[in-house]
Amino acid sequence: MLSLRQILVAVDNHDLSFEAARAGADLAIQVDAQLGLVHVIPFGQVEGNPDTGIMPEVETSLARTRSQALFKQIEQGLPGLKPAHFIAIGHAPEHISRVVDDWPADLLVIGAHRNHRFAQKIMGTFAEHIMHAVHCPILLISGE
C-alpha cells in the first residue's frame, strides 16, 4: 500500500502550478502528510549581462527572491499549511528528481502545461521528462 508522508509539488508562475499546489495541499491534509514546494530556475535566468553591469550573482539572488515570492503567493491559497521550500538552478527534471530523492517525497504533483505541439514532438513534454527522471508516483494536474 502506498504511504504518503511527504508530497512534493513542482511550481512555476503558470496557473496550473497554483492548481497543482492546491491539489497537493488538499491531499496532504487528507492523509496528514508534509507538503513541499520546489521551484527550478532555468540557467538562462541567472546568466547576468556584463554589458549592462548585471553580474550572474546578482541575477541569481534576484531569481531566488522571485522564487521565495512565488512560494509566498502560492501559500496564500493553501489552508494553514507550512510547506518546505526547495529552490534549484538548472535543468528542472534533474533537480526535481534530486529533491524527490533527497527529501524524500512519496508523491510528486505537477501541472501539465500545454506546450507548442511542434516542440513537443521534437523534445517531448515536461511531464514525459519528469516521468523518466523521478522514482515515485506522479499526480499530473492537467489544464484544458
mmCIF file with all atom_site columns, C-alpha atoms in Angstrom, residues 61-123:
data_model
loop_
_atom_site.group_PDB
_atom_site.id
_atom_site.type_symbol
_atom_site.label_atom_id
_atom_site.label_alt_id
_atom_site.label_comp_id
_atom_site.label_asym_id
_atom_site.label_entity_id
_atom_site.label_seq_id
_atom_site.pdbx_PDB_ins_code
_atom_site.Cartn_x
_atom_site.Cartn_y
_atom_site.Cartn_z
_atom_site.occupancy
_atom_site.B_iso_or_equiv
_atom_site.pdbx_formal_charge
_atom_site.auth_seq_id
_atom_site.auth_comp_id
_atom_site.auth_asym_id
_atom_site.auth_atom_id
_atom_site.pdbx_PDB_model_num
ATOM 1  C CA . SER A 1 61  ? 19.986 36.488 -5.938  1.00 0.00 ? 61  SER A CA 1
ATOM 2  C CA . LEU A 1 62  ? 17.086 38.175 -7.732  1.00 0.00 ? 62  LEU A CA 1
ATOM 3  C CA . ALA A 1 63  ? 15.845 34.835 -9.098  1.00 0.00 ? 63  ALA A CA 1
ATOM 4  C CA . ARG A 1 64  ? 15.927 33.283 -5.625  1.00 0.00 ? 64  ARG A CA 1
ATOM 5  C CA . THR A 1 65  ? 13.981 36.273 -4.271  1.00 0.00 ? 65  THR A CA 1
ATOM 6  C CA . ARG A 1 66  ? 11.383 35.771 -7.027  1.00 0.00 ? 66  ARG A CA 1
ATOM 7  C CA . SER A 1 67  ? 11.156 32.074 -6.109  1.00 0.00 ? 67  SER A CA 1
ATOM 8  C CA . GLN A 1 68  ? 10.508 32.952 -2.465  1.00 0.00 ? 68  GLN A CA 1
ATOM 9  C CA . ALA A 1 69  ? 7.821  35.430 -3.572  1.00 0.00 ? 69  ALA A CA 1
ATOM 10 C CA . LEU A 1 70  ? 6.256  32.684 -5.705  1.00 0.00 ? 70  LEU A CA 1
ATOM 11 C CA . PHE A 1 71  ? 6.182  30.346 -2.692  1.00 0.00 ? 71  PHE A CA 1
ATOM 12 C CA . LYS A 1 72  ? 4.549  33.062 -0.599  1.00 0.00 ? 72  LYS A CA 1
ATOM 13 C CA . GLN A 1 73  ? 1.942  33.744 -3.286  1.00 0.00 ? 73  GLN A CA 1
ATOM 14 C CA . ILE A 1 74  ? 1.118  30.038 -3.582  1.00 0.00 ? 74  ILE A CA 1
ATOM 15 C CA . GLU A 1 75  ? 0.917  29.604 0.197   1.00 0.00 ? 75  GLU A CA 1
ATOM 16 C CA . GLN A 1 76  ? -1.717 32.346 0.411   1.00 0.00 ? 76  GLN A CA 1
ATOM 17 C CA . GLY A 1 77  ? -4.092 29.926 -1.316  1.00 0.00 ? 77  GLY A CA 1
ATOM 18 C CA . LEU A 1 78  ? -3.216 26.957 0.896   1.00 0.00 ? 78  LEU A CA 1
ATOM 19 C CA . PRO A 1 79  ? -5.202 26.146 4.031   1.00 0.00 ? 79  PRO A CA 1
ATOM 20 C CA . GLY A 1 80  ? -2.885 26.637 7.015   1.00 0.00 ? 80  GLY A CA 1
ATOM 21 C CA . LEU A 1 81  ? -0.005 24.513 5.747   1.00 0.00 ? 81  LEU A CA 1
ATOM 22 C CA . LYS A 1 82  ? 3.659  25.461 6.081   1.00 0.00 ? 82  LYS A CA 1
ATOM 23 C CA . PRO A 1 83  ? 5.361  23.707 3.153   1.00 0.00 ? 83  PRO A CA 1
ATOM 24 C CA . ALA A 1 84  ? 9.066  23.015 2.925   1.00 0.00 ? 84  ALA A CA 1
ATOM 25 C CA . HIS A 1 85  ? 10.764 25.097 0.201   1.00 0.00 ? 85  HIS A CA 1
ATOM 26 C CA . PHE A 1 86  ? 13.327 23.912 -2.317  1.00 0.00 ? 86  PHE A CA 1
ATOM 27 C CA . ILE A 1 87  ? 14.984 26.154 -4.915  1.00 0.00 ? 87  ILE A CA 1
ATOM 28 C CA . ALA A 1 88  ? 17.421 24.900 -7.526  1.00 0.00 ? 88  ALA A CA 1
ATOM 29 C CA . ILE A 1 89  ? 19.060 26.342 -10.614 1.00 0.00 ? 89  ILE A CA 1
ATOM 30 C CA . GLY A 1 90  ? 19.394 24.363 -13.822 1.00 0.00 ? 90  GLY A CA 1
ATOM 31 C CA . HIS A 1 91  ? 17.527 21.625 -15.669 1.00 0.00 ? 91  HIS A CA 1
ATOM 32 C CA . ALA A 1 92  ? 14.139 21.108 -13.987 1.00 0.00 ? 92  ALA A CA 1
ATOM 33 C CA . PRO A 1 93  ? 13.692 17.314 -14.335 1.00 0.00 ? 93  PRO A CA 1
ATOM 34 C CA . GLU A 1 94  ? 17.179 16.665 -12.952 1.00 0.00 ? 94  GLU A CA 1
ATOM 35 C CA . HIS A 1 95  ? 16.770 18.942 -9.939  1.00 0.00 ? 95  HIS A CA 1
ATOM 36 C CA . ILE A 1 96  ? 13.189 17.928 -9.179  1.00 0.00 ? 96  ILE A CA 1
ATOM 37 C CA . SER A 1 97  ? 14.328 14.297 -9.243  1.00 0.00 ? 97  SER A CA 1
ATOM 38 C CA . ARG A 1 98  ? 17.127 15.152 -6.811  1.00 0.00 ? 98  ARG A CA 1
ATOM 39 C CA . VAL A 1 99  ? 14.684 16.803 -4.381  1.00 0.00 ? 99  VAL A CA 1
ATOM 40 C CA . VAL A 1 100 ? 12.300 13.824 -4.704  1.00 0.00 ? 100 VAL A CA 1
ATOM 41 C CA . ASP A 1 101 ? 15.167 11.502 -3.703  1.00 0.00 ? 101 ASP A CA 1
ATOM 42 C CA . ASP A 1 102 ? 16.817 13.669 -1.042  1.00 0.00 ? 102 ASP A CA 1
ATOM 43 C CA . TRP A 1 103 ? 13.765 14.971 0.825   1.00 0.00 ? 103 TRP A CA 1
ATOM 44 C CA . PRO A 1 104 ? 12.373 12.191 0.148   1.00 0.00 ? 104 PRO A CA 1
ATOM 45 C CA . ALA A 1 105 ? 8.954  12.633 -1.496  1.00 0.00 ? 105 ALA A CA 1
ATOM 46 C CA . ASP A 1 106 ? 6.413  9.839  -1.653  1.00 0.00 ? 106 ASP A CA 1
ATOM 47 C CA . LEU A 1 107 ? 4.422  11.628 -4.372  1.00 0.00 ? 107 LEU A CA 1
ATOM 48 C CA . LEU A 1 108 ? 5.233  14.350 -6.889  1.00 0.00 ? 108 LEU A CA 1
ATOM 49 C CA . VAL A 1 109 ? 2.470  16.680 -8.083  1.00 0.00 ? 109 VAL A CA 1
ATOM 50 C CA . ILE A 1 110 ? 2.993  18.644 -11.302 1.00 0.00 ? 110 ILE A CA 1
ATOM 51 C CA . GLY A 1 111 ? 0.882  20.761 -13.613 1.00 0.00 ? 111 GLY A CA 1
ATOM 52 C CA . ALA A 1 112 ? 0.762  19.593 -17.237 1.00 0.00 ? 112 ALA A CA 1
ATOM 53 C CA . HIS A 1 113 ? 1.463  22.638 -19.383 1.00 0.00 ? 113 HIS A CA 1
ATOM 54 C CA . ARG A 1 114 ? 0.294  22.786 -22.948 1.00 0.00 ? 114 ARG A CA 1
ATOM 55 C CA . ASN A 1 115 ? 3.422  23.488 -24.957 1.00 0.00 ? 115 ASN A CA 1
ATOM 56 C CA . HIS A 1 116 ? 3.783  24.184 -28.633 1.00 0.00 ? 116 HIS A CA 1
ATOM 57 C CA . ARG A 1 117 ? 2.909  20.944 -30.449 1.00 0.00 ? 117 ARG A CA 1
ATOM 58 C CA . PHE A 1 118 ? 5.950  21.049 -32.742 1.00 0.00 ? 118 PHE A CA 1
ATOM 59 C CA . ALA A 1 119 ? 8.316  21.388 -29.781 1.00 0.00 ? 119 ALA A CA 1
ATOM 60 C CA . GLN A 1 120 ? 6.529  18.520 -28.010 1.00 0.00 ? 120 GLN A CA 1
ATOM 61 C CA . LYS A 1 121 ? 7.084  16.237 -30.984 1.00 0.00 ? 121 LYS A CA 1
ATOM 62 C CA . ILE A 1 122 ? 10.781 17.004 -31.080 1.00 0.00 ? 122 ILE A CA 1
ATOM 63 C CA . MET A 1 123 ? 11.659 17.251 -27.391 1.00 0.00 ? 123 MET A CA 1
#
